[in-house]
Every structure is written in C-alpha cells, then in structure tokens.
Tab-separated table of C-alpha atoms in Angstrom:
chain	number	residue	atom	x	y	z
A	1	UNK	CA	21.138	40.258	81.366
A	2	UNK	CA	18.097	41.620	83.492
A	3	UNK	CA	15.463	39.044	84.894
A	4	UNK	CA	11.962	39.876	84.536
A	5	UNK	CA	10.445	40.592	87.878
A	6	UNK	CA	9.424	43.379	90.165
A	7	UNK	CA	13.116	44.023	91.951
A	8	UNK	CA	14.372	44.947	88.510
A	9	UNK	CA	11.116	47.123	87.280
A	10	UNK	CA	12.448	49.012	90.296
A	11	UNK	CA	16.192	49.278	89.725
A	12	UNK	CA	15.758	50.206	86.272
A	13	UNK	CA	13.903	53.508	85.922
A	14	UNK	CA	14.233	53.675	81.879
A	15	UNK	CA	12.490	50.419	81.982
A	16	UNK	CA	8.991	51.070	80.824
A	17	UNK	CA	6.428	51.244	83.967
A	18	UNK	CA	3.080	50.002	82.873
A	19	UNK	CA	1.380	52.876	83.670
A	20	UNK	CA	2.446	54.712	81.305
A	21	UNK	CA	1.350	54.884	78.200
A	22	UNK	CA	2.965	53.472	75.396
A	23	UNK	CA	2.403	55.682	72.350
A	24	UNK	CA	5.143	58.051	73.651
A	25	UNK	CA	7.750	56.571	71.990
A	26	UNK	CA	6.082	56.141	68.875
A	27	UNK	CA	7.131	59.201	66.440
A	28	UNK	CA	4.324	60.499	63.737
A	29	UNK	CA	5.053	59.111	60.491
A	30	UNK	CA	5.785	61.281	57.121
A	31	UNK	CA	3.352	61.331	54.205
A	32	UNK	CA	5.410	58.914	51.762
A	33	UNK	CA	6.748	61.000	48.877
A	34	UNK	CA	4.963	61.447	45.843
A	35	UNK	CA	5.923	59.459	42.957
A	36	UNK	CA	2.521	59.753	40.617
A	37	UNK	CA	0.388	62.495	38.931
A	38	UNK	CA	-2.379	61.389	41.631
A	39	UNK	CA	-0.826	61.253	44.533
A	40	UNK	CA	-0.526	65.033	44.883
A	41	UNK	CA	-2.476	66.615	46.985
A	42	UNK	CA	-4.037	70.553	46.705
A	43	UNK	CA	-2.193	71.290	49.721
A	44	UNK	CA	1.301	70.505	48.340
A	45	UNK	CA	0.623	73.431	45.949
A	46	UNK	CA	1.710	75.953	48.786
A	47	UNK	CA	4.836	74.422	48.774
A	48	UNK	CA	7.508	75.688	46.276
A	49	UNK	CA	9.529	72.115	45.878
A	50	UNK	CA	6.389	70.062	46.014
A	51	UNK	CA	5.389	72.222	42.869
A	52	UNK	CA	8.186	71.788	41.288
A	53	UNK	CA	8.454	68.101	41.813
A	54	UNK	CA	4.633	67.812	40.479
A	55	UNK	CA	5.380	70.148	37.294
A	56	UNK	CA	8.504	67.537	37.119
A	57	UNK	CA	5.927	64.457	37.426
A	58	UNK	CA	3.318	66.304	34.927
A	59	UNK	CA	5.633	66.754	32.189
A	60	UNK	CA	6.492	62.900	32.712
A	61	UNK	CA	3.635	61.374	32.526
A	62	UNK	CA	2.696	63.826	29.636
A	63	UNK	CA	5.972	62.278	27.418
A	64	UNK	CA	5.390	58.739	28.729
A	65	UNK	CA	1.517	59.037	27.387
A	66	UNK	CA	2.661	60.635	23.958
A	67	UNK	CA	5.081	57.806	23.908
A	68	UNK	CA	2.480	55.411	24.123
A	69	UNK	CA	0.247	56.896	21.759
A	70	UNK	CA	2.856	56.983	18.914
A	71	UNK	CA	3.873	53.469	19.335
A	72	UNK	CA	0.173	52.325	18.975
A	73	UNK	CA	-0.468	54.820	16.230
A	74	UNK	CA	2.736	53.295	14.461
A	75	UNK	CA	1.285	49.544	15.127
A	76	UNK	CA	-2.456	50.552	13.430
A	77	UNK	CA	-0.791	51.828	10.261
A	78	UNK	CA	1.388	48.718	10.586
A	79	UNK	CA	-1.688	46.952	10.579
A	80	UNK	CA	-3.496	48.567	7.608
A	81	UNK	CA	-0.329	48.009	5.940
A	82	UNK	CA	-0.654	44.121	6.421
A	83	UNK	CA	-3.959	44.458	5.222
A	84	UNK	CA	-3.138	45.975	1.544
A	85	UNK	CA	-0.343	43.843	1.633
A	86	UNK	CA	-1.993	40.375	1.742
A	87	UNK	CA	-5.219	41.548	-0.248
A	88	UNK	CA	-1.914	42.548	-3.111
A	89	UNK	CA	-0.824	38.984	-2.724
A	90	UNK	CA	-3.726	37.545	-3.154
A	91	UNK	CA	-4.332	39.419	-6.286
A	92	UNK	CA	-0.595	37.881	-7.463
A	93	UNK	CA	-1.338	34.824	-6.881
A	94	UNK	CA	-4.635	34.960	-9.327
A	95	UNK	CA	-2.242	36.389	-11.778
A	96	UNK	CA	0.353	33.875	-11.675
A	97	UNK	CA	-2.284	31.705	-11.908
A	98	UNK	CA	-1.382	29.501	-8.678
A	99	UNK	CA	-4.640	29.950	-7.162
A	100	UNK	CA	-8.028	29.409	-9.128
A	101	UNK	CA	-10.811	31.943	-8.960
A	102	UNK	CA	-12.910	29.451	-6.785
A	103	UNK	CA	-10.242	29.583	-4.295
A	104	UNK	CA	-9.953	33.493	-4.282
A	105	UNK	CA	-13.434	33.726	-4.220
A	106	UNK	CA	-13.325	31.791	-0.698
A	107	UNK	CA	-10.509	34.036	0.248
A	108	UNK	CA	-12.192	37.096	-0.592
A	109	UNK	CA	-15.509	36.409	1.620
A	110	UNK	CA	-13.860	34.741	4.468
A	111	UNK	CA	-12.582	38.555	4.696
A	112	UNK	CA	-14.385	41.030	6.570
A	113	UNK	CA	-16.144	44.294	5.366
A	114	UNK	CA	-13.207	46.791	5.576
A	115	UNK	CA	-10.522	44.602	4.234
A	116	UNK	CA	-13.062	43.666	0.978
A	117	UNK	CA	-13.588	46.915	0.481
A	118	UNK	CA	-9.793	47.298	0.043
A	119	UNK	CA	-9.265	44.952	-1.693
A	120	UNK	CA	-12.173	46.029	-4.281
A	121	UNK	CA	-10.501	49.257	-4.527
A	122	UNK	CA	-6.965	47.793	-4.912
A	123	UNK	CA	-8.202	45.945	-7.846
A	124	UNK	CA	-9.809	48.826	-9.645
A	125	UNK	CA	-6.798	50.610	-9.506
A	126	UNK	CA	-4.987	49.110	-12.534
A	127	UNK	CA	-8.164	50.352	-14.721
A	128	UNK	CA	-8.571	53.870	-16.141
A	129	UNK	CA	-11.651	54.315	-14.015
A	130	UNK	CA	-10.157	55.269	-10.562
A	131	UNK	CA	-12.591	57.559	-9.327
A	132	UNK	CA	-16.460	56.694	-8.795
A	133	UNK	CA	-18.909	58.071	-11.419
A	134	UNK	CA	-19.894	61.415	-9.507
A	135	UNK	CA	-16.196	62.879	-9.036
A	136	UNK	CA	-15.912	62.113	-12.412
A	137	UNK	CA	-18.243	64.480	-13.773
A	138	UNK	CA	-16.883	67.696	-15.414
A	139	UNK	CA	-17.090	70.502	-13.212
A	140	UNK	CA	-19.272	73.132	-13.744
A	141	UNK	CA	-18.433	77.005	-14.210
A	142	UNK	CA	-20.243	79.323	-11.441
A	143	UNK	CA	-21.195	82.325	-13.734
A	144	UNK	CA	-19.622	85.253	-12.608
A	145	UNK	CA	-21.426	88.205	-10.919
A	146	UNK	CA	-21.649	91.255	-11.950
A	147	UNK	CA	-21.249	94.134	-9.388
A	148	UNK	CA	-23.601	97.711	-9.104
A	149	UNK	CA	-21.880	100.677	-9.078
C-alpha cells in the first residue's frame, strides 16, 4: 500500500500530478435513450434507427391512448346504465307498492336534472303516447313539381 507523501508522487508517474487537470479522465456522457413520444428530438430524425424506434414509440402510445379511451367510454355507458337502472327500480317499487308516493316523490327530486328527465321518459314509455306532440303530427305531402319542356 502507497503512503501519501511527496517521495511516492514521485515514484509513481500514473499517480495524478496536481497540475494537471482533472477532467481528462472524465469521458462525455451519452444522451439516455429515448423511451417517450417527447423525448425525441428533431435531430434524431436523420437517423434511420432513431426513426424507427420513434415510429415504434408513436404507434404505442397511439394503442395505449385508444386503450384508455375505450375503457372510459365503456365506464360512461356503464354509468348511464346505472342510471336507467335505479330510476326502473324505483318505478317497481311504486308498483309493488313497497314504497308510497310521498317517498318516491323525495326520491325523485333528491335526483338531479338529467337523471329526472330519464326517469320522466322511462315512465311515459308504458303509455301509447311515446313521442312528444310535434313528431306526432302527420306528415305533410310536398306537391310535386312539374318540369318545362
């Protein structure tokens, strides 16, 4: 084991002298890989594999987005679903005659706008009147035109 002190500075020339100066050892370091859409640069598009790696990373995050959209599309309709659902139930229960109309009065304006008008339009649907007054109406004939010769 070397002792620190001038003799051995002197007998060891791959010992460090400190005049010189110590970034010479130190290599550059590589721009980290890219892993993400963003962290591509304009430059890498001169290089062949870095394109294809970004196409690669594109088409990813593409499918991964679509993905994500789907499964929140399927949990809205999910949703609405619950909606109908409970405003059907609560139109059972009136039937069966388990609830009073007092009660399913409460229920009915503790709910909010959308989900009232649903269930408005759920109960309305057992009558012969399904469609409002106006699409109702009889449709009327456009007289035909007669062409010039």
């Amino acid at each position: 084991m070397l002792r620190a002190g001038p003799s051995n500075i002197a007998q060891n020339p791959g010992v460090l002298q400190p005049s010189e100066p110590l970034s010479a050892n130190i290599c550059k370091r590589h721009r980290r890989e890219p892993v993400y859409f963003g962290d591509f640069k304009l430059s890498d598009m001169t290089n062949v594999q870095r394109q294809m790696r970004f196409w690669k990373i594109a088409h990813e995050t593409v499918d991964k987005y679509r993905k994500v959209k789907k499964y929140n599309q399927c949990k809205v309709s999910r949703y609405r679903n619950r909606i109908k659902s409970l405003n059907s139930l609560l139109d059972e229960l009136l039937k069966e005659k388990k609830i009073s109309a007092g009660q399913s009065l409460v229920l009915k304006e503790s709910l909010s706008e959308t989900q009232k008008q649903l269930l408005f339009s759920h109960l309305k649907k057992g009558k012969s009147n399904k469609y409002s007054p106006e699409l109702r109406q009889r449709p009327q004939v456009v007289p035909s035109y007669q062409f010039v010769k």
